PDB file of C-alpha atoms and ligand atoms in Angstrom:
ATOM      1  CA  UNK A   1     -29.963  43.920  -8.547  1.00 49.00           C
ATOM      2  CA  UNK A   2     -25.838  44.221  -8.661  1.00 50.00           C
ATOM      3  CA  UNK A   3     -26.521  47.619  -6.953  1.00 54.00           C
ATOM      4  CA  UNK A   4     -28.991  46.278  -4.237  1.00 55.00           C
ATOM      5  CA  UNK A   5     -26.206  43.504  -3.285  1.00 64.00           C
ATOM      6  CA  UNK A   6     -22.786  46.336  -3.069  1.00 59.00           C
ATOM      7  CA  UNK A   7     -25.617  48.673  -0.920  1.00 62.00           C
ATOM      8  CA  UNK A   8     -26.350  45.277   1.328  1.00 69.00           C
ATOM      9  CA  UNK A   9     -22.672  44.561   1.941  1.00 66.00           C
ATOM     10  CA  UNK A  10     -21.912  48.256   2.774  1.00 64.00           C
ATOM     11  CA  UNK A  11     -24.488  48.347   4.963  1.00 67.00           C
ATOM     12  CA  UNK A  12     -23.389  45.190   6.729  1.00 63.00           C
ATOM     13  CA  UNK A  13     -19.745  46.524   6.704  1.00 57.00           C
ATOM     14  CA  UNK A  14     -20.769  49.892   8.319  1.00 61.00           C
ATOM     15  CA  UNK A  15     -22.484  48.250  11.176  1.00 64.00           C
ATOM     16  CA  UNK A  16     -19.362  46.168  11.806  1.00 64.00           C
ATOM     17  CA  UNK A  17     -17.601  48.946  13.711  1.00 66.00           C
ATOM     18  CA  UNK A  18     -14.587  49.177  11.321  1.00 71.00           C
ATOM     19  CA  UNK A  19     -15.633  47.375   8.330  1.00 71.00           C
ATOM     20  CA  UNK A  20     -13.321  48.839   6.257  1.00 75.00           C
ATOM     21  CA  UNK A  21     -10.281  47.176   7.980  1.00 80.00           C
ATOM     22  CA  UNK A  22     -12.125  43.990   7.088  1.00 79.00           C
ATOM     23  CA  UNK A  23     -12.621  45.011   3.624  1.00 79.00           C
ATOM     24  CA  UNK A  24      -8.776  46.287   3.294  1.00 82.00           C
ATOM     25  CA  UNK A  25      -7.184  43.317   4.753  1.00 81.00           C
ATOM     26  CA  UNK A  26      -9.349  41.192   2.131  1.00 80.00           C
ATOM     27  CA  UNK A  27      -7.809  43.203  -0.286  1.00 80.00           C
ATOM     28  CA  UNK A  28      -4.256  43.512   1.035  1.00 76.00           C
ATOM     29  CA  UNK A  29      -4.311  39.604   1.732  1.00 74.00           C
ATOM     30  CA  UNK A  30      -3.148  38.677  -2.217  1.00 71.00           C
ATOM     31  CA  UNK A  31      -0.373  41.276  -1.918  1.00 72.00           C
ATOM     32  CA  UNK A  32       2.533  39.283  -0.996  1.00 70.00           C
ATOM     33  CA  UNK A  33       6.020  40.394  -2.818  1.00 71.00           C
ATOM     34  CA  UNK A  34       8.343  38.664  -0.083  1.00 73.00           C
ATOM     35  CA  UNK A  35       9.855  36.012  -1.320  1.00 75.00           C
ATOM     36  CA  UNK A  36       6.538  34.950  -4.155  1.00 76.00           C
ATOM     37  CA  UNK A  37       8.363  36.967  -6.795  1.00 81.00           C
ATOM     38  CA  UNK A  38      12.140  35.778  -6.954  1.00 82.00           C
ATOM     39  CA  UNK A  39      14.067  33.755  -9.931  1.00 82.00           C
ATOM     40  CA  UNK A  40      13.360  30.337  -9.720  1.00 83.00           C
ATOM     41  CA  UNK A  41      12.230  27.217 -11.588  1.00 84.00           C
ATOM     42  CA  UNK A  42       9.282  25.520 -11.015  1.00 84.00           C
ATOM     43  CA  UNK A  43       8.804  21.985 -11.482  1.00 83.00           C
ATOM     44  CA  UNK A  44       9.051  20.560 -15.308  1.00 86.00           C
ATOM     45  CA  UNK A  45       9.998  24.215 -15.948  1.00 89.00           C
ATOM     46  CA  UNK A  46      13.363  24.139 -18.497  1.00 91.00           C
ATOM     47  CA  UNK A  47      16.115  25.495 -17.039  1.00 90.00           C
ATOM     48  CA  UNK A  48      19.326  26.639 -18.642  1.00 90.00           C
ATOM     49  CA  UNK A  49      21.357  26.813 -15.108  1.00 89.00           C
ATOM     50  CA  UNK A  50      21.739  22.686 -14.967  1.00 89.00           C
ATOM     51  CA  UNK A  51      23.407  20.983 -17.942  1.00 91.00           C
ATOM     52  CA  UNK A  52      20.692  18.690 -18.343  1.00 90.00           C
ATOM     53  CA  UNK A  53      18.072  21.544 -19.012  1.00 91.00           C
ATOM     54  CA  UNK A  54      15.362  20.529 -16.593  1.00 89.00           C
ATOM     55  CA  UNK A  55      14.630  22.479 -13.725  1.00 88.00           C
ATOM     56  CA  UNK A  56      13.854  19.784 -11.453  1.00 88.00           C
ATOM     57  CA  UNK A  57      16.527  18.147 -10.339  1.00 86.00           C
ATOM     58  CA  UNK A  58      16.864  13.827  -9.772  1.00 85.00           C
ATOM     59  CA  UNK A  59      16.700  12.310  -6.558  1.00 83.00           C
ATOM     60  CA  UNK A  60      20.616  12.314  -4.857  1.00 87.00           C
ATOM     61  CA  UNK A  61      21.898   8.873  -5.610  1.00 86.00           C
ATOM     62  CA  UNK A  62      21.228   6.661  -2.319  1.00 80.00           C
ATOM     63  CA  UNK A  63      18.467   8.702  -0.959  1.00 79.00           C
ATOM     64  CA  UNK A  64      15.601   7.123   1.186  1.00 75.00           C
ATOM     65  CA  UNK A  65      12.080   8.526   2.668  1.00 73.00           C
ATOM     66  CA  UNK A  66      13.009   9.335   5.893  1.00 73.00           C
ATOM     67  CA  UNK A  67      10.379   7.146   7.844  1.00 69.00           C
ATOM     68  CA  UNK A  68      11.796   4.042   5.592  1.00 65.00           C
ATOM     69  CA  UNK A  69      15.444   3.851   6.343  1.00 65.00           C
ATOM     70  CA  UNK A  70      15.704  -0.008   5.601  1.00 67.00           C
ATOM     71  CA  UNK A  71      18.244  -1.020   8.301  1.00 72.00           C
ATOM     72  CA  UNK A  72      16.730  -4.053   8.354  1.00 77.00           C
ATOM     73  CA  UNK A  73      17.412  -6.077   5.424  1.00 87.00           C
ATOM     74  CA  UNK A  74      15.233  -9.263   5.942  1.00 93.00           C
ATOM     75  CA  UNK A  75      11.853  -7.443   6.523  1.00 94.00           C
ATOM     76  CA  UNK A  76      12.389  -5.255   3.531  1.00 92.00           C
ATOM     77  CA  UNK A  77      13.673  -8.027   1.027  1.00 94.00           C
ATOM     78  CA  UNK A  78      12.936 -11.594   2.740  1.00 95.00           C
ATOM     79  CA  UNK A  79      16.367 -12.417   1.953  1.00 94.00           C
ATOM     80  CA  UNK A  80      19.435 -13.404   4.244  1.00 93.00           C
ATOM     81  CA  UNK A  81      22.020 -13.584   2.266  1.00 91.00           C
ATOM     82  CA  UNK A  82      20.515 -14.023  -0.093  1.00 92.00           C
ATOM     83  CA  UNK A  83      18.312 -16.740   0.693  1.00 95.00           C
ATOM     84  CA  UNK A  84      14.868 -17.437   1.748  1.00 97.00           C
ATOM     85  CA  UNK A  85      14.398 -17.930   5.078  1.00 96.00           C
ATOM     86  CA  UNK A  86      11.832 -19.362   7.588  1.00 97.00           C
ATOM     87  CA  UNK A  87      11.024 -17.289  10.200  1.00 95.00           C
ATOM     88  CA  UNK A  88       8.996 -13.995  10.701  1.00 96.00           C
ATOM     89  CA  UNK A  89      11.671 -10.779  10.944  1.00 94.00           C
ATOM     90  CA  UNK A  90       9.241  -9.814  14.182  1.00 94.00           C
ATOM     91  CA  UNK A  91       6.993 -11.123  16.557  1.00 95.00           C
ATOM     92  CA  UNK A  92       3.539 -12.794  15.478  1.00 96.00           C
ATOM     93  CA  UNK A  93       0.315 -12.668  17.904  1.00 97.00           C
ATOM     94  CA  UNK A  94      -2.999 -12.690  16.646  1.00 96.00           C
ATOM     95  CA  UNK A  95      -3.567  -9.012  15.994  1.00 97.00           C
ATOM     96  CA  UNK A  96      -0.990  -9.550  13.032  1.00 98.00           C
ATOM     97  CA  UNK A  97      -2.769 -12.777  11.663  1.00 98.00           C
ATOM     98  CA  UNK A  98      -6.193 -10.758  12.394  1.00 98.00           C
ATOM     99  CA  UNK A  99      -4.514  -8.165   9.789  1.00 98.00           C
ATOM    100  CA  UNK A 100      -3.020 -10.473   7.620  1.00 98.00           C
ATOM    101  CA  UNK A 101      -6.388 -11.985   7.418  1.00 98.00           C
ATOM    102  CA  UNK A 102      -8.050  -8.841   6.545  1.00 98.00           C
ATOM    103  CA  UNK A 103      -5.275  -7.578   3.742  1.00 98.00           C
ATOM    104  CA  UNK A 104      -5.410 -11.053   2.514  1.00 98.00           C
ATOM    105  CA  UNK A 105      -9.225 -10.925   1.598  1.00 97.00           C
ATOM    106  CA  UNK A 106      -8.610  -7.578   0.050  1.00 97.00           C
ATOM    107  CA  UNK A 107      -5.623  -7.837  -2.147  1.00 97.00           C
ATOM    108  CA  UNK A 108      -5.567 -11.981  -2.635  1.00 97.00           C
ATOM    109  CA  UNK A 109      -8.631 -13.833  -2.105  1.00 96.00           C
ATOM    110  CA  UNK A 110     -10.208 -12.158  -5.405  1.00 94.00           C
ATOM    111  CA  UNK A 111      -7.596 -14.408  -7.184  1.00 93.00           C
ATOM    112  CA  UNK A 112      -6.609 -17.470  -4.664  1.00 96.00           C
ATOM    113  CA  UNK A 113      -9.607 -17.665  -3.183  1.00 96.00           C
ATOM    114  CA  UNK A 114     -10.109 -17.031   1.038  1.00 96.00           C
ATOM    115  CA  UNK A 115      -9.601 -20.505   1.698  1.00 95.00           C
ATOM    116  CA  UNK A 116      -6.339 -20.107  -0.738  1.00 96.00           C
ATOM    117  CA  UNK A 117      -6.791 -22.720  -2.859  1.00 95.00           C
ATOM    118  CA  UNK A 118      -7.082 -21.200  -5.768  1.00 93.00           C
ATOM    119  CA  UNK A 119     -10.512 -21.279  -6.196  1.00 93.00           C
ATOM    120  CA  UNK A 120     -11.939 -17.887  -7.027  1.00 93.00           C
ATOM    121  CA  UNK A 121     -14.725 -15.941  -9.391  1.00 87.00           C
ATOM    122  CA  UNK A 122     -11.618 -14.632 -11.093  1.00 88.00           C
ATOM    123  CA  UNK A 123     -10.268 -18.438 -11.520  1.00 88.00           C
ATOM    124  CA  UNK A 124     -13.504 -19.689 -13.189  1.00 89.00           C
ATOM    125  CA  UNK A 125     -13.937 -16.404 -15.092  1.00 88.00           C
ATOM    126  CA  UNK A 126     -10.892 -14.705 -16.365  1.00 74.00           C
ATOM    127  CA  UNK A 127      -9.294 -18.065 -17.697  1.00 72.00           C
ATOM    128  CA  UNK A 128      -6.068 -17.105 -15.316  1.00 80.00           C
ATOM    129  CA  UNK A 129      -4.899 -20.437 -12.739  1.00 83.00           C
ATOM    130  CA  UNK A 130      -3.978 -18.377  -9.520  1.00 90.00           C
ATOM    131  CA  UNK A 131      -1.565 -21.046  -7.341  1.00 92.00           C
ATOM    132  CA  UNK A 132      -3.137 -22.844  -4.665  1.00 95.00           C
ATOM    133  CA  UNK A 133      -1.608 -22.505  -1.512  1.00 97.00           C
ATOM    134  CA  UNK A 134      -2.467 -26.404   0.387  1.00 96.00           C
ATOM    135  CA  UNK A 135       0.076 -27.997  -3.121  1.00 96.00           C
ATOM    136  CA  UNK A 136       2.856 -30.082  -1.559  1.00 95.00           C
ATOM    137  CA  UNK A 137       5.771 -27.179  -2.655  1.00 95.00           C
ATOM    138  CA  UNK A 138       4.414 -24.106  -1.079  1.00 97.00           C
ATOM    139  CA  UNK A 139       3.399 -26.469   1.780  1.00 96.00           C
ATOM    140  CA  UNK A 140       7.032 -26.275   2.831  1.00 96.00           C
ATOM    141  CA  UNK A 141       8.384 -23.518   0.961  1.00 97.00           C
ATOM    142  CA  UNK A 142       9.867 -21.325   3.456  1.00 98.00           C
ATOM    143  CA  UNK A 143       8.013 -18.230   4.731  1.00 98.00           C
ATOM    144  CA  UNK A 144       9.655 -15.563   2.967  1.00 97.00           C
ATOM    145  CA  UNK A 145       8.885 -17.270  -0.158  1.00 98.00           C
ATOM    146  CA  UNK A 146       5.168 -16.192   0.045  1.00 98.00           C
ATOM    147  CA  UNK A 147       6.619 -12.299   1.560  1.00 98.00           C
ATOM    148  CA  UNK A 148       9.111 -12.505  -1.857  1.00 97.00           C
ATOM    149  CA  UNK A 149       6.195 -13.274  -4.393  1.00 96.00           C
ATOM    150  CA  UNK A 150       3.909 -10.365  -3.440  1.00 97.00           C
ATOM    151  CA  UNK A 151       7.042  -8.250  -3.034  1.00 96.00           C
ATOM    152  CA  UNK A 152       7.729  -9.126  -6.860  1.00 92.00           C
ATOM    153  CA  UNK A 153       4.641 -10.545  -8.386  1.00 90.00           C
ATOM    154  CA  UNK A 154       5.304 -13.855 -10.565  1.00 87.00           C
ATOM    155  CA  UNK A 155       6.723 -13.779 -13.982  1.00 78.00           C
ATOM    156  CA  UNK A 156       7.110 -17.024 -15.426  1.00 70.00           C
ATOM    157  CA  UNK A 157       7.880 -15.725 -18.906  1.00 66.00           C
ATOM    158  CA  UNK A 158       6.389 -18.950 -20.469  1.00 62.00           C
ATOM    159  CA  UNK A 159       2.797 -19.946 -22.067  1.00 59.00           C
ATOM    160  CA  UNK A 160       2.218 -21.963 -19.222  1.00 58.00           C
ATOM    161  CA  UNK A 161      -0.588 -20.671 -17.499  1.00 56.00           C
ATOM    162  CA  UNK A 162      -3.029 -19.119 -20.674  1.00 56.00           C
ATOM    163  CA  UNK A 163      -0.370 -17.682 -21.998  1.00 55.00           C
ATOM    164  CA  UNK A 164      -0.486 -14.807 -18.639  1.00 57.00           C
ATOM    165  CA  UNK A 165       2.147 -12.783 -17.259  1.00 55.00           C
ATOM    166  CA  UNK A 166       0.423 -14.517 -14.201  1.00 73.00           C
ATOM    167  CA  UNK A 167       0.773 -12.105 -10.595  1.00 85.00           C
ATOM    168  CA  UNK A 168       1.764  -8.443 -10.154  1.00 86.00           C
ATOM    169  CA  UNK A 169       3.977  -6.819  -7.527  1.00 91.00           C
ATOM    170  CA  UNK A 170       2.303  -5.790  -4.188  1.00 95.00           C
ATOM    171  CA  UNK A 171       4.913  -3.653  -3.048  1.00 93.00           C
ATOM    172  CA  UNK A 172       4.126  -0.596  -3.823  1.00 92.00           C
ATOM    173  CA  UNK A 173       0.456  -0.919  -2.376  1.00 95.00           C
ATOM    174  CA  UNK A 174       0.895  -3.394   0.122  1.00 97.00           C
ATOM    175  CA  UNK A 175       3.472  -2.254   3.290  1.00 96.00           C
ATOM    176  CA  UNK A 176       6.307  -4.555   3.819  1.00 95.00           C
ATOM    177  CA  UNK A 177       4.606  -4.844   7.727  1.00 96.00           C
ATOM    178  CA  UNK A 178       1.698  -6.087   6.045  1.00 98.00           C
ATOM    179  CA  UNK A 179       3.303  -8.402   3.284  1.00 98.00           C
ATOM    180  CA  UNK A 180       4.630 -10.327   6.350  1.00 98.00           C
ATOM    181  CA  UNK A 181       1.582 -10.152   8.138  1.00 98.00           C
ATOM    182  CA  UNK A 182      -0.266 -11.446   4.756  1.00 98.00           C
ATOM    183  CA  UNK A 183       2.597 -14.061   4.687  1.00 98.00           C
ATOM    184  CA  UNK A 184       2.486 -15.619   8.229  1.00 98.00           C
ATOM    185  CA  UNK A 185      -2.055 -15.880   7.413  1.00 98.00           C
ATOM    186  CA  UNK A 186      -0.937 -17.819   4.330  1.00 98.00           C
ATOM    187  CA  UNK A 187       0.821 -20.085   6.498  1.00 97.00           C
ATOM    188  CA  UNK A 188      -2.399 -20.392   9.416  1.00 96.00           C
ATOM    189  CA  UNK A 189      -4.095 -21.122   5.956  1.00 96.00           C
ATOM    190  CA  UNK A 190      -1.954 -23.987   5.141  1.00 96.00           C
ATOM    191  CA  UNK A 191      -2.062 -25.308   8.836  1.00 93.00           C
ATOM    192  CA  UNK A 192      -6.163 -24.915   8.677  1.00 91.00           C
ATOM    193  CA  UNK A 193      -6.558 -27.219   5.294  1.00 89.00           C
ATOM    194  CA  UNK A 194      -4.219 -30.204   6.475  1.00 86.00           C
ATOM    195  CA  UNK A 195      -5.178 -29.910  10.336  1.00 87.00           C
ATOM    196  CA  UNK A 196      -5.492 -33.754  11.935  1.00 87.00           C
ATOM    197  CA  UNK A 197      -7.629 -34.350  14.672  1.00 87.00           C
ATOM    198  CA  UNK A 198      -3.897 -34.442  16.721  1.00 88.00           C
ATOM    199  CA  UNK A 199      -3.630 -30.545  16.193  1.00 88.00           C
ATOM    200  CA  UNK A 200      -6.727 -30.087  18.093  1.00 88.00           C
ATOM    201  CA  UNK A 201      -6.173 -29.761  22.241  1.00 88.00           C
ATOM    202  CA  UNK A 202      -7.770 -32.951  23.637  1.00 88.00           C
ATOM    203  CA  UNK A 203     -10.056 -30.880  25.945  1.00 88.00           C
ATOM    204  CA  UNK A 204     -11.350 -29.074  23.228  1.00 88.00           C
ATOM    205  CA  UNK A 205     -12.212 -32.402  20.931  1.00 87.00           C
ATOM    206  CA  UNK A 206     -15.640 -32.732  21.795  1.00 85.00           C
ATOM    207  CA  UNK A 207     -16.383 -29.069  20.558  1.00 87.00           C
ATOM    208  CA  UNK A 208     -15.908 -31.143  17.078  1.00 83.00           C
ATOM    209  CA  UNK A 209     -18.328 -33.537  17.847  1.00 75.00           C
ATOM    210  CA  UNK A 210     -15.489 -36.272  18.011  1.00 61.00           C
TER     211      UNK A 210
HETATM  212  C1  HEC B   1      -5.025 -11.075 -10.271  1.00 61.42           C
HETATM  213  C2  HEC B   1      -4.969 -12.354  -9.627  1.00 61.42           C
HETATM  214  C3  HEC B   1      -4.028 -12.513  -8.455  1.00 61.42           C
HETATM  215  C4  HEC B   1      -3.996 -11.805  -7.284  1.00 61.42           C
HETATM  216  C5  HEC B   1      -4.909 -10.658  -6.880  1.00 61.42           C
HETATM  217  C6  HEC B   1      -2.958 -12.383  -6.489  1.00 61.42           C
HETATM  218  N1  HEC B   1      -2.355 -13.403  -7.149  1.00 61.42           N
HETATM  219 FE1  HEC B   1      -0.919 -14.643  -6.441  1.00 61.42          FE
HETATM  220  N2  HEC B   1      -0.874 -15.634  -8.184  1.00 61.42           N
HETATM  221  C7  HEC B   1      -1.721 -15.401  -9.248  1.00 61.42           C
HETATM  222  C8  HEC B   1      -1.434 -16.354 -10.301  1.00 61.42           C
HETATM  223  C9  HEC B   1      -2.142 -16.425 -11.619  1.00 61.42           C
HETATM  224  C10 HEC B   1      -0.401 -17.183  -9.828  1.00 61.42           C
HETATM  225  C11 HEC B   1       0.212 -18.358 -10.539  1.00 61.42           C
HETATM  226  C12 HEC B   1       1.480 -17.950 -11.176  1.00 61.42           C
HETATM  227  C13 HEC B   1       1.937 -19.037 -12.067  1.00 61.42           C
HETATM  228  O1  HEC B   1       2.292 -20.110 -11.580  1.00 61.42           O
HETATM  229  O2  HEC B   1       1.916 -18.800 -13.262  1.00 61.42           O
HETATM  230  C14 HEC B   1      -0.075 -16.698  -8.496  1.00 61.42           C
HETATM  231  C15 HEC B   1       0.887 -17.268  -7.699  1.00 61.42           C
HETATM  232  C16 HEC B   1       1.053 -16.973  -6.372  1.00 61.42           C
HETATM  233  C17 HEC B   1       1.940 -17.697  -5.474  1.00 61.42           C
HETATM  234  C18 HEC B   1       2.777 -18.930  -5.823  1.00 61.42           C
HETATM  235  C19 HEC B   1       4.164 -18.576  -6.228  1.00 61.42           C
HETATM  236  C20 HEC B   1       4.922 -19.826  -6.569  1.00 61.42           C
HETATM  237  O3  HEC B   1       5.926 -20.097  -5.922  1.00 61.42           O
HETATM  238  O4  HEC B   1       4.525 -20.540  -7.495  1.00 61.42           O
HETATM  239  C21 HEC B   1       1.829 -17.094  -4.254  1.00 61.42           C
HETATM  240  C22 HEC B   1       2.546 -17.500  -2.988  1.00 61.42           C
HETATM  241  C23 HEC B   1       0.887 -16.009  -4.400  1.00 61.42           C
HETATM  242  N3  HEC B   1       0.445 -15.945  -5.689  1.00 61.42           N
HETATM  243  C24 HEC B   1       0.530 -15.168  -3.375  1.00 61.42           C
HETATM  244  C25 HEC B   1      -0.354 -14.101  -3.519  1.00 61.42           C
HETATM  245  C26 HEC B   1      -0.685 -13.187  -2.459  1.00 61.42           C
HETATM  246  C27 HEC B   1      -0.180 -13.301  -1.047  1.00 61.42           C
HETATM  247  C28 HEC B   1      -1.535 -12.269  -2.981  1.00 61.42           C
HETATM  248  C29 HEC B   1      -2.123 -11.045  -2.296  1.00 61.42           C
HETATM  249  C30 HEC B   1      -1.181 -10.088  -1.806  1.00 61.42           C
HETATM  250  C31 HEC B   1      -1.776 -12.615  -4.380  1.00 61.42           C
HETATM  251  N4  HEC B   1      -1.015 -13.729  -4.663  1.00 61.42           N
HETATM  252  C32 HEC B   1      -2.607 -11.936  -5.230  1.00 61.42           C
HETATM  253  C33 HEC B   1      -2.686 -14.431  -9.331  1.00 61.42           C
HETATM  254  C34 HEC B   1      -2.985 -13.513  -8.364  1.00 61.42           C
END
């Protein structure tokens, strides 16, 4: 059988004019001494050339990803000196609520519900009391409040709510971008729930049967 297979690929090889160049450079292609076999550390490998003894070395003090230089202070923390604030650090149109709306069902609603009041499977379930959004304080709690709290989760280091370190950090899987696009739905969400007839343009009243 082995035999019948090595006679098959010489065979094949042979009809390829050349096949042997094919079969060399196969060969020849794991033969590479350039710069493969040279002193150096890999990663985690010990090292007795840095005082510390590791071979890989710590990020330089200061260093950021080079697509994420944070120039802009307010869209990366929410803060102006600071302070909250209430305004969006870009423009909003309603692609950016569309995505808010769409990274707010996937990362929040499972807890605050999609209406955001804090009604959820996990709320009757898991015995945790996410916040509702429509409660008189986050009603006017400025905008970067809500961009803050999934930036650093809530830790209210108390008993208070079943005894639960309560809401974890979004920021490292939600993008700032998106945090304030979450932020400004939460805020459409708030307008939606305490909405008077007023809000509505007159020529679009009857659409509500009033
Ligand atoms: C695993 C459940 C859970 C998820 C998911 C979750 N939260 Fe929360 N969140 C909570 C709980 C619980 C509280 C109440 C904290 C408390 O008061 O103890 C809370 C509180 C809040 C508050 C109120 C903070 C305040 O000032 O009291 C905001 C705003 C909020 N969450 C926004 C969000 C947003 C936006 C998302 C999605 C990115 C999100 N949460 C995802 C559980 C969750």
């Amino acid at each position: 059988m082995q035999s019948l297979r090595l006679g098959n690929f010489w065979s094949v090889t042979r009809r390829l004019r050349h096949g042997w160049v094919i079969l060399l450079a196969f060969l020849l292609g794991g033969c590479h001494y350039d710069l493969y076999n040279q002193p150096k550390d890999k990663t985690y490998d010990p090292s007795s050339f840095f005082a510390d003894g590791r071979g890989s070395r710590p990020n330089v003090p200061g260093a950021v990803q080079a697509n994420r230089v944070q120039t802009d202070t307010y869209l990366y923390t929410g803060l102006i000196n600071g302070a909250k604030a209430d305004v969006m650090p870009f423009a909003v149109n309603r692609a950016l609520l569309a995505r808010g709306q769409a990274q707010f069902n996937i990362y929040c609603a499972v807890c605050h519900g999609e209406a955001g009041n804090g009604q959820s499977a996990v709320a009757q379930r898991g015995g945790i009391i996410p916040a509702n959004f429509h409660q008189p304080r986050l009603r006017v709690a400025p905008l970067s409040h809500f961009f803050v709290t999934i930036t650093n989760g809530v830790y209210r280091g108390d008993t208070a709510n079943n005894g639960y370190q309560s809401m974890f950090s979004y920021a490292s899987r939600i993008t700032p971008e998106d945090r304030w696009a979450i932020a400004a739905y939460i805020r459409a969400l708030q307008l939606s729930q305490n909405a008077t007839l007023d809000d509505v343009p007159p020529d679009q009243r009857a659409t509500l049967g009033q």
